[in-house]
């Protein structure tokens, strides 16, 4: 590695750290009434800043980090810069889990369900979204007969996404009351993140990031092609399956906590590649940090752009991410 590349890596690392810390500080003072800190005192400051804004800001960073990490894994696994964490049916599965719970809650409230409303409340939308995301990926793996062939895996993910999306639409047609909750989930929000959510997000990130970094040599080998990677003696089907599981775990956890936040998992690895050319081990870590910084900045903007109203953070990331990719296409004639 030459000196220039080392310098670029240091600059990127320091830049992401500074942006994240500044955005975290802004997150503590950004609320529904705009920028407000000086007039908060005592119990009010304890409640608003440390029980609402602080866990939300930290949770936004952790959620973005999981999306960025999952996106880097997906793009390395499929050798496609347009791959994102939702390719394997996790988004459609999570949405279906949420819709099923909402529809069952409506029936339980009307006394028409075999499951009590209290039980559904205990299960919650977070658990349903997480289980649905993992179930969607499991269906994709089953349809593709494992992770031996990336093309078959990708096609299976598209099929599962379409089928589960159709089931989603069918249920919301039968139970229109579930549409509102599903819409909020599809738009993405960080407004419900608390300290318990942060613990879950941090635990999954602490598990997935070291494991994916350790297995990053698989992604490096795949850049040489399937045959060349196999010639290196790596058990590609098994290692690819492990990478898919790690991606599904990261995506499912992030989606369960914040909904379907768009473009973070797609754009974060792109931005890292624009700054540095490195092996996948560095890219995975940097993409996680980039994703955390992006979602945290978007969350602060969502709270303050049209205060006292709040924008869904997923809408804001979709607009900003889409504009970035359009600019990239126009500038380079391709991605």
Tab-separated table of N, CA, C and O in Angstrom, residues 61-166:
chain	number	residue	atom	x	y	z
A	61	UNK	N	-27.471	5.938	14.285
A	61	UNK	CA	-26.120	5.595	13.819
A	61	UNK	C	-25.936	4.090	13.738
A	61	UNK	O	-25.403	3.573	12.739
A	62	UNK	N	-26.366	3.363	14.747
A	62	UNK	CA	-26.209	1.917	14.752
A	62	UNK	C	-27.023	1.263	13.636
A	62	UNK	O	-26.555	0.325	12.976
A	63	UNK	N	-28.239	1.764	13.409
A	63	UNK	CA	-29.065	1.225	12.328
A	63	UNK	C	-28.405	1.465	10.977
A	63	UNK	O	-28.336	0.561	10.125
A	64	UNK	N	-27.918	2.683	10.754
A	64	UNK	CA	-27.229	2.973	9.508
A	64	UNK	C	-25.983	2.136	9.332
A	64	UNK	O	-25.649	1.711	8.217
A	65	UNK	N	-25.275	1.875	10.437
A	65	UNK	CA	-24.072	1.037	10.355
A	65	UNK	C	-24.419	-0.379	9.904
A	65	UNK	O	-23.711	-0.974	9.088
A	66	UNK	N	-25.509	-0.922	10.411
A	66	UNK	CA	-25.933	-2.258	9.987
A	66	UNK	C	-26.334	-2.270	8.518
A	66	UNK	O	-26.018	-3.204	7.772
A	67	UNK	N	-27.045	-1.235	8.086
A	67	UNK	CA	-27.419	-1.152	6.673
A	67	UNK	C	-26.179	-1.017	5.783
A	67	UNK	O	-26.073	-1.666	4.735
A	68	UNK	N	-25.238	-0.161	6.179
A	68	UNK	CA	-24.028	0.008	5.396
A	68	UNK	C	-23.219	-1.273	5.312
A	68	UNK	O	-22.697	-1.630	4.241
A	69	UNK	N	-23.103	-1.978	6.427
A	69	UNK	CA	-22.373	-3.240	6.448
A	69	UNK	C	-23.057	-4.277	5.567
A	69	UNK	O	-22.397	-4.972	4.768
A	70	UNK	N	-24.376	-4.399	5.694
A	70	UNK	CA	-25.115	-5.358	4.876
A	70	UNK	C	-25.007	-5.022	3.394
A	70	UNK	O	-24.902	-5.919	2.545
A	71	UNK	N	-25.027	-3.735	3.063
A	71	UNK	CA	-24.885	-3.337	1.669
A	71	UNK	C	-23.523	-3.689	1.106
A	71	UNK	O	-23.404	-4.148	-0.042
A	72	UNK	N	-22.470	-3.490	1.895
A	72	UNK	CA	-21.122	-3.845	1.438
A	72	UNK	C	-20.996	-5.355	1.231
A	72	UNK	O	-20.354	-5.807	0.271
A	73	UNK	N	-21.601	-6.136	2.119
A	73	UNK	CA	-21.582	-7.594	1.938
A	73	UNK	C	-22.318	-7.980	0.666
A	73	UNK	O	-21.845	-8.809	-0.125
A	74	UNK	N	-23.501	-7.391	0.447
A	74	UNK	CA	-24.301	-7.726	-0.735
A	74	UNK	C	-23.555	-7.382	-2.018
A	74	UNK	O	-23.523	-8.181	-2.966
A	75	UNK	N	-22.946	-6.208	-2.071
A	75	UNK	CA	-22.253	-5.804	-3.293
A	75	UNK	C	-21.016	-6.652	-3.551
A	75	UNK	O	-20.681	-6.942	-4.698
A	76	UNK	N	-20.343	-7.061	-2.484
A	76	UNK	CA	-19.201	-7.954	-2.668
A	76	UNK	C	-19.626	-9.363	-3.033
A	76	UNK	O	-19.004	-10.018	-3.866
A	77	UNK	N	-20.713	-9.824	-2.437
A	77	UNK	CA	-21.176	-11.189	-2.667
A	77	UNK	C	-21.691	-11.376	-4.090
A	77	UNK	O	-21.408	-12.384	-4.744
A	78	UNK	N	-22.447	-10.386	-4.575
A	78	UNK	CA	-23.015	-10.486	-5.918
A	78	UNK	C	-22.132	-9.827	-6.980
A	78	UNK	O	-22.483	-9.829	-8.154
A	79	UNK	N	-21.010	-9.235	-6.545
A	79	UNK	CA	-20.103	-8.542	-7.463
A	79	UNK	C	-20.864	-7.541	-8.335
A	79	UNK	O	-20.661	-7.442	-9.543
A	80	UNK	N	-21.766	-6.817	-7.668
A	80	UNK	CA	-22.630	-5.867	-8.374
A	80	UNK	C	-22.750	-4.610	-7.536
A	80	UNK	O	-23.246	-4.663	-6.400
A	81	UNK	N	-22.326	-3.454	-8.053
A	81	UNK	CA	-22.400	-2.219	-7.263
A	81	UNK	C	-23.820	-1.721	-7.027
A	81	UNK	O	-24.020	-0.784	-6.254
A	82	UNK	N	-24.820	-2.327	-7.691
A	82	UNK	CA	-26.211	-1.937	-7.482
A	82	UNK	C	-26.939	-2.865	-6.512
A	82	UNK	O	-28.139	-2.704	-6.296
A	83	UNK	N	-26.235	-3.832	-5.949
A	83	UNK	CA	-26.859	-4.735	-4.984
A	83	UNK	C	-27.101	-4.000	-3.672
A	83	UNK	O	-26.300	-3.164	-3.246
A	84	UNK	N	-28.221	-4.306	-3.027
A	84	UNK	CA	-28.514	-3.705	-1.727
A	84	UNK	C	-28.979	-4.789	-0.761
A	84	UNK	O	-29.209	-5.936	-1.169
A	85	UNK	N	-29.113	-4.495	0.528
A	85	UNK	CA	-29.438	-5.537	1.510
A	85	UNK	C	-30.817	-6.159	1.346
A	85	UNK	O	-31.093	-7.195	1.946
A	86	UNK	N	-31.703	-5.536	0.546
A	86	UNK	CA	-33.065	-6.032	0.429
A	86	UNK	C	-33.242	-7.046	-0.695
A	86	UNK	O	-34.363	-7.484	-0.970
A	87	UNK	N	-32.166	-7.436	-1.369
A	87	UNK	CA	-32.278	-8.274	-2.566
A	87	UNK	C	-32.814	-9.673	-2.285
A	87	UNK	O	-33.421	-10.278	-3.160
A	88	UNK	N	-32.586	-10.196	-1.107
A	88	UNK	CA	-32.899	-11.599	-0.833
A	88	UNK	C	-34.243	-11.799	-0.146
A	88	UNK	O	-34.461	-12.815	0.509
A	89	UNK	N	-35.137	-10.845	-0.279
A	89	UNK	CA	-36.483	-11.015	0.258
A	89	UNK	C	-36.681	-10.545	1.675
A	89	UNK	O	-37.775	-10.717	2.238
A	90	UNK	N	-35.658	-9.946	2.289
A	90	UNK	CA	-35.786	-9.520	3.686
A	90	UNK	C	-36.795	-8.390	3.836
A	90	UNK	O	-37.557	-8.352	4.804
A	91	UNK	N	-36.827	-7.465	2.880
A	91	UNK	CA	-37.751	-6.334	2.981
A	91	UNK	C	-39.196	-6.795	2.887
A	91	UNK	O	-40.045	-6.420	3.704
A	92	UNK	N	-39.478	-7.621	1.878
A	92	UNK	CA	-40.850	-8.109	1.717
A	92	UNK	C	-41.265	-8.986	2.893
A	92	UNK	O	-42.414	-8.934	3.354
A	93	UNK	N	-40.337	-9.795	3.406
A	93	UNK	CA	-40.655	-10.632	4.552
A	93	UNK	C	-40.936	-9.823	5.805
A	93	UNK	O	-41.875	-10.108	6.552
A	94	UNK	N	-40.120	-8.790	6.054
A	94	UNK	CA	-40.350	-7.939	7.218
A	94	UNK	C	-41.680	-7.206	7.105
A	94	UNK	O	-42.432	-7.099	8.080
A	95	UNK	N	-41.977	-6.688	5.924
A	95	UNK	CA	-43.246	-6.000	5.718
A	95	UNK	C	-44.425	-6.947	5.944
A	95	UNK	O	-45.430	-6.571	6.552
A	96	UNK	N	-44.300	-8.186	5.476
A	96	UNK	CA	-45.373	-9.158	5.679
A	96	UNK	C	-45.557	-9.477	7.156
A	96	UNK	O	-46.693	-9.595	7.635
A	97	UNK	N	-44.462	-9.610	7.888
A	97	UNK	CA	-44.586	-9.854	9.321
A	97	UNK	C	-45.328	-8.742	10.032
A	97	UNK	O	-46.196	-8.988	10.877
A	98	UNK	N	-45.017	-7.494	9.674
A	98	UNK	CA	-45.702	-6.349	10.272
A	98	UNK	C	-47.182	-6.349	9.917
A	98	UNK	O	-48.051	-6.140	10.774
A	99	UNK	N	-47.498	-6.593	8.664
A	99	UNK	CA	-48.891	-6.580	8.214
A	99	UNK	C	-49.687	-7.692	8.901
A	99	UNK	O	-50.839	-7.492	9.299
A	100	UNK	N	-49.078	-8.870	9.049
A	100	UNK	CA	-49.778	-9.967	9.721
A	100	UNK	C	-50.125	-9.617	11.164
A	100	UNK	O	-51.231	-9.891	11.641
A	101	UNK	N	-49.178	-9.000	11.879
A	101	UNK	CA	-49.447	-8.616	13.268
A	101	UNK	C	-50.513	-7.537	13.335
A	101	UNK	O	-51.422	-7.580	14.172
A	102	UNK	N	-50.443	-6.552	12.431
A	102	UNK	CA	-51.443	-5.479	12.428
A	102	UNK	C	-52.835	-6.021	12.106
A	102	UNK	O	-53.829	-5.646	12.743
A	103	UNK	N	-52.914	-6.912	11.130
A	103	UNK	CA	-54.210	-7.487	10.770
A	103	UNK	C	-54.750	-8.360	11.898
A	103	UNK	O	-55.934	-8.309	12.229
A	104	UNK	N	-53.859	-9.149	12.532
A	104	UNK	CA	-54.288	-9.998	13.643
A	104	UNK	C	-54.721	-9.152	14.842
A	104	UNK	O	-55.663	-9.511	15.554
A	105	UNK	N	-54.043	-8.024	15.054
A	105	UNK	CA	-54.441	-7.135	16.150
A	105	UNK	C	-55.829	-6.563	15.912
A	105	UNK	O	-56.631	-6.436	16.843
A	106	UNK	N	-56.123	-6.231	14.672
A	106	UNK	CA	-57.450	-5.710	14.340
A	106	UNK	C	-58.517	-6.757	14.605
A	106	UNK	O	-59.565	-6.474	15.186
A	107	UNK	N	-58.235	-7.996	14.189
A	107	UNK	CA	-59.200	-9.068	14.426
A	107	UNK	C	-59.352	-9.367	15.911
A	107	UNK	O	-60.451	-9.632	16.399
A	108	UNK	N	-58.226	-9.341	16.635
A	108	UNK	CA	-58.282	-9.601	18.077
A	108	UNK	C	-59.091	-8.534	18.796
A	108	UNK	O	-59.843	-8.821	19.724
A	109	UNK	N	-58.933	-7.274	18.362
A	109	UNK	CA	-59.707	-6.198	18.960
A	109	UNK	C	-61.191	-6.349	18.711
A	109	UNK	O	-62.022	-5.931	19.518
A	110	UNK	N	-61.535	-6.970	17.573
A	110	UNK	CA	-62.952	-7.191	17.259
A	110	UNK	C	-63.456	-8.521	17.806
A	110	UNK	O	-64.620	-8.876	17.605
A	111	UNK	N	-62.591	-9.278	18.478
A	111	UNK	CA	-62.998	-10.555	19.040
A	111	UNK	C	-63.099	-11.669	18.030
A	111	UNK	O	-63.731	-12.692	18.275
A	112	UNK	N	-62.459	-11.513	16.865
A	112	UNK	CA	-62.566	-12.496	15.787
A	112	UNK	C	-61.303	-13.324	15.623
A	112	UNK	O	-61.201	-14.104	14.679
A	113	UNK	N	-60.328	-13.139	16.491
A	113	UNK	CA	-59.059	-13.849	16.352
A	113	UNK	C	-58.895	-14.869	17.471
A	113	UNK	O	-59.402	-14.684	18.583
A	114	UNK	N	-58.192	-15.966	17.153
A	114	UNK	CA	-57.890	-16.970	18.167
A	114	UNK	C	-56.757	-16.530	19.076
A	114	UNK	O	-56.486	-17.170	20.089
A	115	UNK	N	-56.069	-15.448	18.717
A	115	UNK	CA	-54.955	-14.918	19.499
A	115	UNK	C	-55.409	-13.634	20.177
A	115	UNK	O	-56.051	-12.787	19.555
A	116	UNK	N	-55.073	-13.461	21.450
A	116	UNK	CA	-55.511	-12.284	22.185
A	116	UNK	C	-54.725	-11.054	21.766
A	116	UNK	O	-53.585	-11.145	21.329
A	117	UNK	N	-55.356	-9.897	21.931
A	117	UNK	CA	-54.688	-8.637	21.599
A	117	UNK	C	-53.488	-8.409	22.520
A	117	UNK	O	-52.480	-7.830	22.099
A	118	UNK	N	-53.574	-8.859	23.789
A	118	UNK	CA	-52.457	-8.687	24.719
A	118	UNK	C	-51.238	-9.486	24.260
A	118	UNK	O	-50.096	-9.012	24.345
A	119	UNK	N	-51.469	-10.701	23.753
A	119	UNK	CA	-50.361	-11.509	23.269
A	119	UNK	C	-49.708	-10.856	22.059
A	119	UNK	O	-48.478	-10.809	21.949
A	120	UNK	N	-50.528	-10.318	21.171
A	120	UNK	CA	-49.984	-9.644	19.999
A	120	UNK	C	-49.180	-8.417	20.399
A	120	UNK	O	-48.158	-8.099	19.787
A	121	UNK	N	-49.650	-7.706	21.421
A	121	UNK	CA	-48.923	-6.530	21.889
A	121	UNK	C	-47.562	-6.925	22.459
A	121	UNK	O	-46.563	-6.221	22.275
A	122	UNK	N	-47.521	-8.065	23.145
A	122	UNK	CA	-46.248	-8.518	23.708
A	122	UNK	C	-45.288	-8.951	22.598
A	122	UNK	O	-44.079	-8.751	22.680
A	123	UNK	N	-45.833	-9.606	21.572
A	123	UNK	CA	-44.983	-10.019	20.454
A	123	UNK	C	-44.397	-8.798	19.772
A	123	UNK	O	-43.189	-8.693	19.555
A	124	UNK	N	-45.267	-7.827	19.424
A	124	UNK	CA	-44.803	-6.563	18.899
A	124	UNK	C	-44.404	-6.597	17.440
A	124	UNK	O	-44.121	-7.647	16.858
A	125	UNK	N	-44.375	-5.416	16.874
A	125	UNK	CA	-44.018	-5.272	15.471
A	125	UNK	C	-42.536	-5.522	15.229
A	125	UNK	O	-42.154	-5.988	14.159
A	126	UNK	N	-41.693	-5.191	16.216
A	126	UNK	CA	-40.256	-5.376	16.040
A	126	UNK	C	-39.921	-6.857	15.849
A	126	UNK	O	-39.202	-7.239	14.915
A	127	UNK	N	-40.471	-7.699	16.725
A	127	UNK	CA	-40.210	-9.135	16.604
A	127	UNK	C	-40.796	-9.690	15.314
A	127	UNK	O	-40.187	-10.538	14.652
A	128	UNK	N	-41.981	-9.198	14.927
A	128	UNK	CA	-42.607	-9.678	13.697
A	128	UNK	C	-41.790	-9.289	12.476
A	128	UNK	O	-41.610	-10.092	11.556
A	129	UNK	N	-41.282	-8.053	12.466
A	129	UNK	CA	-40.477	-7.612	11.330
A	129	UNK	C	-39.174	-8.405	11.247
A	129	UNK	O	-38.741	-8.800	10.157
A	130	UNK	N	-38.549	-8.637	12.381
A	130	UNK	CA	-37.293	-9.390	12.398
A	130	UNK	C	-37.516	-10.820	11.925
A	130	UNK	O	-36.774	-11.336	11.076
A	131	UNK	N	-38.551	-11.466	12.454
A	131	UNK	CA	-38.845	-12.840	12.043
A	131	UNK	C	-39.217	-12.902	10.575
A	131	UNK	O	-38.811	-13.828	9.850
A	132	UNK	N	-39.981	-11.917	10.108
A	132	UNK	CA	-40.363	-11.897	8.701
A	132	UNK	C	-39.175	-11.717	7.779
A	132	UNK	O	-39.085	-12.356	6.725
A	133	UNK	N	-38.238	-10.858	8.173
A	133	UNK	CA	-37.037	-10.647	7.359
A	133	UNK	C	-36.218	-11.927	7.242
A	133	UNK	O	-35.775	-12.305	6.146
A	134	UNK	N	-36.007	-12.606	8.364
A	134	UNK	CA	-35.240	-13.852	8.324
A	134	UNK	C	-35.998	-14.934	7.559
A	134	UNK	O	-35.384	-15.734	6.839
A	135	UNK	N	-37.328	-14.958	7.692
A	135	UNK	CA	-38.119	-15.949	6.958
A	135	UNK	C	-38.030	-15.708	5.453
A	135	UNK	O	-37.962	-16.665	4.664
A	136	UNK	N	-38.032	-14.433	5.043
A	136	UNK	CA	-37.904	-14.126	3.624
A	136	UNK	C	-36.578	-14.613	3.066
A	136	UNK	O	-36.530	-15.202	1.971
A	137	UNK	N	-35.491	-14.390	3.799
A	137	UNK	CA	-34.181	-14.865	3.348
A	137	UNK	C	-34.128	-16.386	3.351
A	137	UNK	O	-33.547	-17.005	2.441
A	138	UNK	N	-34.747	-17.016	4.360
A	138	UNK	CA	-34.768	-18.480	4.407
A	138	UNK	C	-35.517	-19.055	3.206
A	138	UNK	O	-35.091	-20.066	2.619
A	139	UNK	N	-36.627	-18.420	2.824
A	139	UNK	CA	-37.357	-18.866	1.636
A	139	UNK	C	-36.505	-18.719	0.380
A	139	UNK	O	-36.518	-19.584	-0.502
A	140	UNK	N	-35.750	-17.621	0.298
A	140	UNK	CA	-34.876	-17.416	-0.858
A	140	UNK	C	-33.805	-18.502	-0.924
A	140	UNK	O	-33.536	-19.068	-1.995
A	141	UNK	N	-33.184	-18.801	0.204
A	141	UNK	CA	-32.161	-19.844	0.235
A	141	UNK	C	-32.744	-21.209	-0.113
A	141	UNK	O	-32.109	-22.018	-0.815
A	142	UNK	N	-33.951	-21.472	0.350
A	142	UNK	CA	-34.595	-22.744	0.036
A	142	UNK	C	-34.903	-22.846	-1.450
A	142	UNK	O	-34.671	-23.887	-2.078
A	143	UNK	N	-35.432	-21.772	-2.020
A	143	UNK	CA	-35.766	-21.777	-3.441
A	143	UNK	C	-34.513	-21.896	-4.301
A	143	UNK	O	-34.522	-22.550	-5.352
A	144	UNK	N	-33.428	-21.244	-3.859
A	144	UNK	CA	-32.176	-21.294	-4.622
A	144	UNK	C	-31.353	-22.543	-4.317
A	144	UNK	O	-30.265	-22.711	-4.883
A	145	UNK	N	-31.846	-23.391	-3.407
A	145	UNK	CA	-31.140	-24.602	-2.989
A	145	UNK	C	-29.758	-24.285	-2.433
A	145	UNK	O	-28.734	-24.876	-2.823
A	146	UNK	N	-29.745	-23.320	-1.527
A	146	UNK	CA	-28.506	-22.918	-0.894
A	146	UNK	C	-27.902	-21.693	-1.555
A	146	UNK	O	-28.566	-20.983	-2.308
A	147	UNK	N	-26.640	-21.456	-1.246
A	147	UNK	CA	-25.972	-20.252	-1.750
A	147	UNK	C	-24.830	-20.598	-2.701
A	147	UNK	O	-23.870	-19.847	-2.828
A	148	UNK	N	-24.957	-21.744	-3.392
A	148	UNK	CA	-23.867	-22.153	-4.270
A	148	UNK	C	-23.724	-21.239	-5.483
A	148	UNK	O	-22.617	-20.968	-5.941
A	149	UNK	N	-24.865	-20.770	-6.008
A	149	UNK	CA	-24.844	-19.990	-7.242
A	149	UNK	C	-25.457	-18.615	-6.979
A	149	UNK	O	-26.636	-18.523	-6.611
A	150	UNK	N	-24.669	-17.571	-7.150
A	150	UNK	CA	-25.155	-16.226	-6.846
A	150	UNK	C	-26.284	-15.792	-7.779
A	150	UNK	O	-27.209	-15.104	-7.353
A	151	UNK	N	-26.220	-16.190	-9.058
A	151	UNK	CA	-27.283	-15.801	-9.997
A	151	UNK	C	-28.609	-16.425	-9.598
A	151	UNK	O	-29.651	-15.756	-9.585
A	152	UNK	N	-28.581	-17.714	-9.258
A	152	UNK	CA	-29.807	-18.378	-8.816
A	152	UNK	C	-30.317	-17.761	-7.518
A	152	UNK	O	-31.529	-17.588	-7.330
A	153	UNK	N	-29.396	-17.409	-6.631
A	153	UNK	CA	-29.787	-16.781	-5.372
A	153	UNK	C	-30.451	-15.436	-5.617
A	153	UNK	O	-31.474	-15.098	-4.992
A	154	UNK	N	-29.899	-14.667	-6.531
A	154	UNK	CA	-30.464	-13.361	-6.843
A	154	UNK	C	-31.850	-13.486	-7.458
A	154	UNK	O	-32.791	-12.769	-7.078
A	155	UNK	N	-32.016	-14.406	-8.406
A	155	UNK	CA	-33.325	-14.607	-9.029
A	155	UNK	C	-34.347	-15.102	-8.012
A	155	UNK	O	-35.514	-14.686	-8.030
A	156	UNK	N	-33.916	-15.992	-7.118
A	156	UNK	CA	-34.824	-16.480	-6.084
A	156	UNK	C	-35.264	-15.347	-5.168
A	156	UNK	O	-36.441	-15.275	-4.758
A	157	UNK	N	-34.347	-14.432	-4.850
A	157	UNK	CA	-34.709	-13.288	-4.024
A	157	UNK	C	-35.744	-12.402	-4.695
A	157	UNK	O	-36.677	-11.905	-4.043
A	158	UNK	N	-35.607	-12.201	-5.999
A	158	UNK	CA	-36.599	-11.408	-6.736
A	158	UNK	C	-37.967	-12.081	-6.696
A	158	UNK	O	-38.999	-11.433	-6.451
A	159	UNK	N	-37.996	-13.396	-6.921
A	159	UNK	CA	-39.263	-14.131	-6.910
A	159	UNK	C	-39.920	-14.062	-5.533
A	159	UNK	O	-41.123	-13.799	-5.409
A	160	UNK	N	-39.141	-14.316	-4.492
A	160	UNK	CA	-39.689	-14.274	-3.130
A	160	UNK	C	-40.207	-12.881	-2.805
A	160	UNK	O	-41.288	-12.728	-2.210
A	161	UNK	N	-39.479	-11.847	-3.211
A	161	UNK	CA	-39.935	-10.485	-2.958
A	161	UNK	C	-41.261	-10.181	-3.636
A	161	UNK	O	-42.153	-9.568	-3.036
A	162	UNK	N	-41.409	-10.625	-4.877
A	162	UNK	CA	-42.663	-10.380	-5.605
A	162	UNK	C	-43.823	-11.138	-4.958
A	162	UNK	O	-44.914	-10.582	-4.758
A	163	UNK	N	-43.597	-12.407	-4.625
A	163	UNK	CA	-44.671	-13.215	-4.044
A	163	UNK	C	-45.090	-12.677	-2.681
A	163	UNK	O	-46.290	-12.504	-2.397
A	164	UNK	N	-44.131	-12.399	-1.816
A	164	UNK	CA	-44.473	-11.874	-0.492
A	164	UNK	C	-45.105	-10.490	-0.589
A	164	UNK	O	-45.984	-10.141	0.208
A	165	UNK	N	-44.664	-9.690	-1.566
A	165	UNK	CA	-45.304	-8.396	-1.774
A	165	UNK	C	-46.757	-8.540	-2.169
A	165	UNK	O	-47.624	-7.760	-1.732
A	166	UNK	N	-47.052	-9.538	-3.001
A	166	UNK	CA	-48.443	-9.782	-3.393
A	166	UNK	C	-49.280	-10.220	-2.192
A	166	UNK	O	-50.437	-9.802	-2.039
